[in-house]
Coordinates of C-alpha atoms in Angstrom, one line a residue:
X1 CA 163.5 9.8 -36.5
X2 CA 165.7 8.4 -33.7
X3 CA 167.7 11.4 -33.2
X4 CA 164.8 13.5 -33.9
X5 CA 162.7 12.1 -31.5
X6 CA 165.4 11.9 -29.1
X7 CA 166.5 15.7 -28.9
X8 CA 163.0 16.7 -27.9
X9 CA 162.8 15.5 -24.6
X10 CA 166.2 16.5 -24.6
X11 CA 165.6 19.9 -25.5
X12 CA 162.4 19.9 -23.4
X13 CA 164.0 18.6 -19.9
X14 CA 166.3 21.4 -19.0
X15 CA 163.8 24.1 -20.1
X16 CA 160.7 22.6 -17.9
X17 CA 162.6 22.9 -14.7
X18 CA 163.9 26.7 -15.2
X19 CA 160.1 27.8 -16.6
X20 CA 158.6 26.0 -13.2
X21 CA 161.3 28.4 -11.2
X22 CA 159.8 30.9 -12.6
X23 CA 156.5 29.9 -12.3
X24 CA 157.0 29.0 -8.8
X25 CA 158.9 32.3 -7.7
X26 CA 156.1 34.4 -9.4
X27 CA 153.5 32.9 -7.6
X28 CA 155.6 33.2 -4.0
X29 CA 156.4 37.2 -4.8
X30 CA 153.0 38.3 -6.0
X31 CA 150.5 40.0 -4.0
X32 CA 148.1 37.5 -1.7
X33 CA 145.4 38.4 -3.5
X34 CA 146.4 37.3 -6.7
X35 CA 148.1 33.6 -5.4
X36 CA 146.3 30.7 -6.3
X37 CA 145.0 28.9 -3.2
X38 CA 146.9 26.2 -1.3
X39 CA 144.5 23.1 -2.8
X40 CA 146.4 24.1 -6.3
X41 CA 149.7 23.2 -5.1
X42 CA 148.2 20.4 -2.7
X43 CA 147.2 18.8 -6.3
X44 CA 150.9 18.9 -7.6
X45 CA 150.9 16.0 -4.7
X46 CA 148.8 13.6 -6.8
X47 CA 149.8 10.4 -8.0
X48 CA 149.1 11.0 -11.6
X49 CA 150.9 14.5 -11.5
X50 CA 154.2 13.4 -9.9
X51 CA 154.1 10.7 -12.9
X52 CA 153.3 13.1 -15.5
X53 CA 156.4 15.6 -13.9
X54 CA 158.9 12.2 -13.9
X55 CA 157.9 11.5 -17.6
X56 CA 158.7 15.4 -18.5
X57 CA 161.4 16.1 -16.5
X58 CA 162.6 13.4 -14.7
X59 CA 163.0 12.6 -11.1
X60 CA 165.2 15.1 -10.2
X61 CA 163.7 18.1 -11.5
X62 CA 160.2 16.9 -10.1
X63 CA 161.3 16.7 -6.6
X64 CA 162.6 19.9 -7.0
X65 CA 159.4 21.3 -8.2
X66 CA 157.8 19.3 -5.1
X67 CA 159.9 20.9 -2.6
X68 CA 159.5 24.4 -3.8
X69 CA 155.5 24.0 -4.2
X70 CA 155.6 23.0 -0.5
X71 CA 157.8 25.8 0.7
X72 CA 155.3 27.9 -0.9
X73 CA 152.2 26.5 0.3
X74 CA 154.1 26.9 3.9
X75 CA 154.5 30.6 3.5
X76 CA 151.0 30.9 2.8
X77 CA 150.1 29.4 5.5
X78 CA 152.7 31.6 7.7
X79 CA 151.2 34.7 5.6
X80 CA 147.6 34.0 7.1
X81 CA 149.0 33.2 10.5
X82 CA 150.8 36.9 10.9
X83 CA 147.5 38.2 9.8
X84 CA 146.5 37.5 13.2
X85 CA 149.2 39.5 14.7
X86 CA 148.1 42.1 16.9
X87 CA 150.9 43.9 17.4
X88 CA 152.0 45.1 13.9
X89 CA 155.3 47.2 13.2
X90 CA 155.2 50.5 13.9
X91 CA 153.7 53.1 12.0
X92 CA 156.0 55.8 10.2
X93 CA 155.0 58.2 12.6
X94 CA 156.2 56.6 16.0
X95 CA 159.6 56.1 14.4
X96 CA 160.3 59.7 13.8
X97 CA 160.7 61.9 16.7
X98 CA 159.1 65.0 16.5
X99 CA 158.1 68.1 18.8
X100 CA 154.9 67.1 18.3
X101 CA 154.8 64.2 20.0
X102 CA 156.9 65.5 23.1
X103 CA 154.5 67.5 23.4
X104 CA 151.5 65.0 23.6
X105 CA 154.1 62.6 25.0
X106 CA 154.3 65.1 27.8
X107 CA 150.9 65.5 28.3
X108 CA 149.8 61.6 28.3
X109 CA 152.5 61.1 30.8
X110 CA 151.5 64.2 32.9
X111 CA 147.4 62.6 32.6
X112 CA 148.6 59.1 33.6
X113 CA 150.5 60.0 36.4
X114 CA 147.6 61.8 37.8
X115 CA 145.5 58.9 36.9
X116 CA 147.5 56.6 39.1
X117 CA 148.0 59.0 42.0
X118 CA 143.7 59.2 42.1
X119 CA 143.6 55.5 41.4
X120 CA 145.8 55.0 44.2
X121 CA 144.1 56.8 46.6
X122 CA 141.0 55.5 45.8
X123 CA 142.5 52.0 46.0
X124 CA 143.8 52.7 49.6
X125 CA 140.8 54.7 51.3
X126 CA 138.3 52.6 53.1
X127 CA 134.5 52.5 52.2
X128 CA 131.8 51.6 55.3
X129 CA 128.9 48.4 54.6
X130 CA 125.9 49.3 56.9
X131 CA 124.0 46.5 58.7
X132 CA 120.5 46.3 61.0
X133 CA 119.9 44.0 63.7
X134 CA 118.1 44.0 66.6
X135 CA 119.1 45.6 69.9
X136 CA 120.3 43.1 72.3
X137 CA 122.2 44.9 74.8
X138 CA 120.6 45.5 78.3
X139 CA 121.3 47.2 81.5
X140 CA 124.4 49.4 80.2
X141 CA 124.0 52.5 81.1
X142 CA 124.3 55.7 78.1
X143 CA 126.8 58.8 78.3
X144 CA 125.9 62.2 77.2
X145 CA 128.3 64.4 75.8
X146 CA 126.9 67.9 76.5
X147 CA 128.6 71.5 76.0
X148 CA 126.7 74.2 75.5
X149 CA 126.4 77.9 76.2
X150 CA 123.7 80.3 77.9
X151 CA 124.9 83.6 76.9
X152 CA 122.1 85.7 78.9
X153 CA 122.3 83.1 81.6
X154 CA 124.6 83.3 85.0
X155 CA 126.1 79.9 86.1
X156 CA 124.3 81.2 89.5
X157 CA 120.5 80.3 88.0
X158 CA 121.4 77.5 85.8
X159 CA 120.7 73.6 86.8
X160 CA 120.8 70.3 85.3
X161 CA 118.5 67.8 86.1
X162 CA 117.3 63.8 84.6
X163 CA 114.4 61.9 84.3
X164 CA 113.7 58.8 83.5
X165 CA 110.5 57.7 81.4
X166 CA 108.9 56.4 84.9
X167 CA 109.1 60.3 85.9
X168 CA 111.3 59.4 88.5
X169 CA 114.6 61.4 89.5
X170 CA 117.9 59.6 88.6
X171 CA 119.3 59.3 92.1
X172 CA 122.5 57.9 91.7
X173 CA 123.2 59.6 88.5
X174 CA 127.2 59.5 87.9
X175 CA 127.9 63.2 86.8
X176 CA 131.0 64.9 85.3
X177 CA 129.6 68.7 84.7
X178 CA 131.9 72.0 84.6
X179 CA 130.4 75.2 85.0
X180 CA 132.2 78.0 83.5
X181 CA 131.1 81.3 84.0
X182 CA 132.0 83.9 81.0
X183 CA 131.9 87.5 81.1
X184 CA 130.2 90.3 78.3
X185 CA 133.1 89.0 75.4
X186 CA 132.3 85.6 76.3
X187 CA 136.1 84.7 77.9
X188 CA 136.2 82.3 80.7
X189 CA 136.8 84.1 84.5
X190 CA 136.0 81.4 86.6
X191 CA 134.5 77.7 87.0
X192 CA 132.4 75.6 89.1
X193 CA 132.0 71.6 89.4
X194 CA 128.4 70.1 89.8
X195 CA 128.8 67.3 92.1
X196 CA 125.5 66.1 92.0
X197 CA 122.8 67.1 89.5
X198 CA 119.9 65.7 91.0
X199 CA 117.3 68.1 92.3
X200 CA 116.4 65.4 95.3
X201 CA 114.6 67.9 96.6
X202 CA 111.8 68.1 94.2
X203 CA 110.3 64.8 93.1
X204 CA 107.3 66.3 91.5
X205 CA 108.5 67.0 87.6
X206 CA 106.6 65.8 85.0
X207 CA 108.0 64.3 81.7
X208 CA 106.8 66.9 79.6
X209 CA 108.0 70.0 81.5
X210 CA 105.5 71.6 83.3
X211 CA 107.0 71.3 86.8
X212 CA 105.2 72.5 90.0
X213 CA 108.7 72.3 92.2
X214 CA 109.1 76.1 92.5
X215 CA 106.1 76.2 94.4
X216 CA 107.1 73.2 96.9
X217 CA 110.0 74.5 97.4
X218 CA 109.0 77.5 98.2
X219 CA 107.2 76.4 101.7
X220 CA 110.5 74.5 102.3
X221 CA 112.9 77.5 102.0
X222 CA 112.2 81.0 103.4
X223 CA 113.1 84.5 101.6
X224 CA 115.9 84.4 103.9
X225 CA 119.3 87.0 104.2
X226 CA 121.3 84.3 102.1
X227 CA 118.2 84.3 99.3
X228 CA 118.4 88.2 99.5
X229 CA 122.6 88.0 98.7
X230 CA 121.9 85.8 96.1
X231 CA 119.6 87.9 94.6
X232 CA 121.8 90.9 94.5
X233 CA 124.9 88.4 93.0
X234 CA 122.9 87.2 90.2
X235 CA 121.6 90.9 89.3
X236 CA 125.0 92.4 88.9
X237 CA 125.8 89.1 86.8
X238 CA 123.0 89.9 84.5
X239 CA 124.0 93.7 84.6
X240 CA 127.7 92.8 83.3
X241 CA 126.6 90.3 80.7
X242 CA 127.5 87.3 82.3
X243 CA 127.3 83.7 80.6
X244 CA 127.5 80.5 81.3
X245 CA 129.0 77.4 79.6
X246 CA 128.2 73.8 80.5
X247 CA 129.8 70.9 79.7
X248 CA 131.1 67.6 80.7
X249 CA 129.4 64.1 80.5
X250 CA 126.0 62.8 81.9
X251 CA 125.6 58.8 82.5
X252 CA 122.2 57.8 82.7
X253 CA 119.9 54.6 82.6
X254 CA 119.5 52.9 79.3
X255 CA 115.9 53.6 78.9
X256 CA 113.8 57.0 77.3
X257 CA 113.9 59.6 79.5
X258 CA 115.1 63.8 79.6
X259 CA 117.4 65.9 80.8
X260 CA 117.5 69.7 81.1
X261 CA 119.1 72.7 81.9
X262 CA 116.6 75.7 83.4
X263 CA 116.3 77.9 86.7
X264 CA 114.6 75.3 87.7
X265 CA 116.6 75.0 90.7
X266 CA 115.7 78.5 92.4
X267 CA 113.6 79.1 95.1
X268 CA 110.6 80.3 92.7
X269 CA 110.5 83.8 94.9
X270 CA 114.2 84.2 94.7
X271 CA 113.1 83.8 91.0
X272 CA 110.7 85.8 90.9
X273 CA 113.0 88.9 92.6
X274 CA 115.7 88.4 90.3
X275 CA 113.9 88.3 86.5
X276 CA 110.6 89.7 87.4
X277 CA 108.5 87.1 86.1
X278 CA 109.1 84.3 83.7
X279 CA 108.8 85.9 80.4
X280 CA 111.7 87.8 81.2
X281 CA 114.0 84.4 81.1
X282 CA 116.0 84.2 78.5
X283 CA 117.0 80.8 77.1
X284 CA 119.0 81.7 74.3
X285 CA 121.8 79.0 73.9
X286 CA 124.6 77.7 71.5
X287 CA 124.8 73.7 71.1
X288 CA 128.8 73.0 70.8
X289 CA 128.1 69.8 71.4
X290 CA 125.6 67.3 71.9
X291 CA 126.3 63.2 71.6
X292 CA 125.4 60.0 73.1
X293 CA 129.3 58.3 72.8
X294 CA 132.2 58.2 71.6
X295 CA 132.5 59.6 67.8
X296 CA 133.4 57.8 65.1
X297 CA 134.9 58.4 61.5
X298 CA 132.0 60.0 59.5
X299 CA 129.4 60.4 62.2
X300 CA 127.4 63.7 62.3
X301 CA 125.4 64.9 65.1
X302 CA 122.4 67.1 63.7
X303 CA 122.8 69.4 66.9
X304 CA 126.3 70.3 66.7
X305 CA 126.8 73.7 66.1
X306 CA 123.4 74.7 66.8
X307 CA 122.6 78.6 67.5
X308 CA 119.2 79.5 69.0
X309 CA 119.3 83.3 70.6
X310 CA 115.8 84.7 71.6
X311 CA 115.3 88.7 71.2
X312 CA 112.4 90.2 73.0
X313 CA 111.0 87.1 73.8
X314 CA 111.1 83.9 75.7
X315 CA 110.3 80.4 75.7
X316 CA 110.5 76.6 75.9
X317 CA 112.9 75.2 73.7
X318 CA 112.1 71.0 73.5
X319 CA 114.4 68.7 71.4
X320 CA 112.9 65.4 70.4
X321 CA 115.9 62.8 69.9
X322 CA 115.5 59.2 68.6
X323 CA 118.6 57.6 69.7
X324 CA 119.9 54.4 67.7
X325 CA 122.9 52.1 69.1
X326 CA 125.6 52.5 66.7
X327 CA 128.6 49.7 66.2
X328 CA 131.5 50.6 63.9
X329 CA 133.7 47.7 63.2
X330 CA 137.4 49.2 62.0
X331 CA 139.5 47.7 59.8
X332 CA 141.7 46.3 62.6
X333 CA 139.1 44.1 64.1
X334 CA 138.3 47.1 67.2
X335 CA 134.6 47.9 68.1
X336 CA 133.6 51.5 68.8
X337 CA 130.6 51.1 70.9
X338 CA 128.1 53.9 70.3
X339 CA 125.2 56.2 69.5
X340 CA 124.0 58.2 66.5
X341 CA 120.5 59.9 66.5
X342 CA 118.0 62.3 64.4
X343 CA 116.4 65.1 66.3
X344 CA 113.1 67.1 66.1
X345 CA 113.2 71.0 67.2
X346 CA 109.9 72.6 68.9
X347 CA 109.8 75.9 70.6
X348 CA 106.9 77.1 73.0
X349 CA 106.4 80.6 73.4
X350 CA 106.2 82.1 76.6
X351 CA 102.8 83.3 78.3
X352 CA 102.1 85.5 81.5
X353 CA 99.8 83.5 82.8
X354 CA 101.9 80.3 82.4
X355 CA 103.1 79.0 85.6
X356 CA 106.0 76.9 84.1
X357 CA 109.3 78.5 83.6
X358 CA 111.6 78.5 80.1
X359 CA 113.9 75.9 79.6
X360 CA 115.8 73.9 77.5
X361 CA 114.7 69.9 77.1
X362 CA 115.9 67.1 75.9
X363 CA 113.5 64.4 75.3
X364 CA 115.5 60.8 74.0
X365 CA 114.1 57.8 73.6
X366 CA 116.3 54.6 71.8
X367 CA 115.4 52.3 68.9
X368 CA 115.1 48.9 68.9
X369 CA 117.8 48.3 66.0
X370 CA 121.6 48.3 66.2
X371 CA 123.1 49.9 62.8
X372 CA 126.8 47.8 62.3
X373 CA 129.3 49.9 60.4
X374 CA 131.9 47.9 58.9
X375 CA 135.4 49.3 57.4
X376 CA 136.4 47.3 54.5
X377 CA 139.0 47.8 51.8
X378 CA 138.8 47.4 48.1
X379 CA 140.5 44.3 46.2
X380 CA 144.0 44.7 44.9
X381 CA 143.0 43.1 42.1
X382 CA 140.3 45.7 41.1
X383 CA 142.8 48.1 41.6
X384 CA 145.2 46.7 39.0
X385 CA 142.1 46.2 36.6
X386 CA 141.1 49.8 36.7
X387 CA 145.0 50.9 36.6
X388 CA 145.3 49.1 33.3
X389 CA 142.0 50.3 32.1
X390 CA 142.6 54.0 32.6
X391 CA 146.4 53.9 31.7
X392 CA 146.3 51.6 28.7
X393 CA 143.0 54.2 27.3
X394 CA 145.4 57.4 28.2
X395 CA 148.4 55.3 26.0
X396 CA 145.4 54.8 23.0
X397 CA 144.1 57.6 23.0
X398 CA 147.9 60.0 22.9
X399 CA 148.9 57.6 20.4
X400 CA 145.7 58.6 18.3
X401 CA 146.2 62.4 18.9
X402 CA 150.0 62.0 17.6
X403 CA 149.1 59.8 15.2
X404 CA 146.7 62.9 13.7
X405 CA 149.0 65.8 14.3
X406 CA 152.0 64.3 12.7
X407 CA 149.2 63.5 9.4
X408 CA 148.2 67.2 9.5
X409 CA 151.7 68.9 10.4
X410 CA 153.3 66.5 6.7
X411 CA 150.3 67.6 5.1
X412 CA 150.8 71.2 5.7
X413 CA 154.4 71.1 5.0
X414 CA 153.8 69.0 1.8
X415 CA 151.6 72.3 0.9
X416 CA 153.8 74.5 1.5
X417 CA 156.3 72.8 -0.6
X418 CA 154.2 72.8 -3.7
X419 CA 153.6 76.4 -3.7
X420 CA 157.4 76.9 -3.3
X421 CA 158.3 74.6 -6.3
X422 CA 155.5 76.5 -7.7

């Protein structure tokens, strides 16, 4: 019974270790889903268990069973930490290099790169924040850009003249104004400077254009021998085809007022011998350019470019223009002090019986609000965030498309090859 009962642990120790090998290797090679959770081998821990394994195998093969349980419960553990892994191997298809994806290769790199150039640009042009307050500058005075052409109009009979809102004559008016006279094709033969623009003779204009000066000046100047040369010039100018175009700079008081540019300045008998009456003035005119400062990057003047010929007809052309104080603030910190403005258009056909005479008006008047314009320059770190947005969705979505052709291009040749073998 001694022997007997002593060759069965004896037979029972060396096997208990090489069956828990076993055990323990099955469990660490087969699939996750079919391993026992860790709290089973967290058990094998137990007082009671580690004296059950010492009484069975003895101390050595149960520390051996201990250290292999916890090795596996720590790959286990690993196993669910690498399910986090975002950035798993690569698939079969990135690790074989095929035309196909050169070809979309190619193409993602060509889209990015075009991606980047537009991002780029975008990043680097400036965008303009606009900003109301009210108008606090006084007693400046405001510059008039004008050039503009009378086609049907001699420099002879053409005159400039200013008003203010009082109905007063600009006396000291500081003037910059070329007069150059253009033949039937329009080319430039010859010029003339206005010194002063101020019709000081003739204080009686009114604001909206009905002007009795011909008639004063009339009893102030005779039909005389110079009148009659003048006449005879301005007819063979007409005759030819001869134009006129004005330009050059106006600087006026800071408060609403008009300017003009008519016949207004002939002795109204002189006027009366050269077009016969005045219905038969024609007014037509081209607006080159018409601003109150300097421009700046974006502005748009509404009457720039403007064409307004008259056929058979003749008229008043009036221009109402609301004139609003304009700062642009450039990247650099530099102030452009100026003026942008909206304009209304009204024509007035001529009559026989009127006694006023065609021209072409200007009516301004300013707002009370200054418009800031400020540069400003977008964020580099925008620009890296939509950088990585659109080139990290152009790398997704290639990687998709040759993730798709290589799938259809083995599945058509794994056709193919069946129908061979067939």
């Amino acid at each position: 019974m001694g022997t007997g009962s002593g060759s069965g642990p004896t037979r029972m120790g060396p096997k208990a270790p090489g069956s828990m090998k076993i055990l323990v290797l099955t469990v660490v090679f087969c699939p996750p889903s079919l391993r026992p959770p860790p709290f089973f081998f967290a058990a094998l821990h137990c007082h009671h268990l580690r004296k059950a394994a010492r009484s069975v195998w003895g101390s050595t093969q149960t520390i051996n069973f201990l250290y292999w349980s916890e090795r596996l419960v720590l790959d286990m553990r690993l196993q669910a930490l690498r399910n986090l892994d975002a950035f798993p191997r690569a698939e079969e298809h990135l690790l074989k290099k095929t035309s196909s994806g050169a070809v979309v290769s190619i193409i993602g790199l060509a889209i990015m790169a075009t991606l980047f150039v537009h991002e780029l640009k975008y990043y680097l042009t400036t965008y303009t924040v606009h900003q109301m307050s009210v108008d606090l500058k006084r007693g400046e005075t405001l510059p008039i850009h004008i050039n503009m052409t009378f086609p049907s109009l001699p420099c002879q009979v053409l005159s400039v003249d200013a008003i203010d809102m009082s109905g007063k004559h600009e006396v000291d008016l500081d003037t910059n104004i070329w007069k150059l006279h253009l033949n039937k094709e329009g080319q430039i033969f010859d010029s003339e400077y206005f010194s002063d623009l101020v019709e000081k003779g003739h204080p009686s204009h009114t604001h909206d254009g009905n002007e009795t000066h011909h008639e004063e000046s009339s009893k102030e100047h005779g039909f005389s021998e110079d009148a009659e040369k003048m006449v005879k010039s301005v007819k063979h100018a007409l005759d030819n085809g001869e134009g006129c175009r004005v330009y050059g700079v106006l600087d006026v008081q800071r408060v609403a007022g008009n300017f003009h540019i008519s016949v207004h300045g002939l002795n109204i008998f002189v006027a009366q011998q050269i077009f016969g009456g005045s219905s038969h003035v024609n007014v037509s005119h081209i607006i080159h350019d018409l601003s109150f400062g300097p421009k700046y990057p974006g502005i748009h003047n509404p009457l720039d470019g403007t064409t307004r010929i008259l056929r058979d007809t003749s008229g008043t052309f009036k221009y109402y223009i609301k004139i609003v104080p304009t700062e642009y603030k450039y990247l650099s910190k530099d102030v452009l002090l100026t003026n942008q403005f909206s304009v209304t258009e009204y024509f007035v056909p001529m009559k026989e019986v009127d006694r006023s005479w065609p021209a072409v008006y200007f009516l301004y008047d300013l707002s009370p609000i200054t418009v800031t314009i400020k540069e400003e320059r977008r964020s580099f770190l925008h620009f890296i965030t939509r950088l990585c947005a659109v080139l990290g969705g152009t790398f997704a979505l290639t990687g998709m498309l040759d993730r798709w052709m290589y799938r259809l291009l083995e599945a058509a040749t794994s056709s193919k090859t069946r129908s061979v073998l067939r």
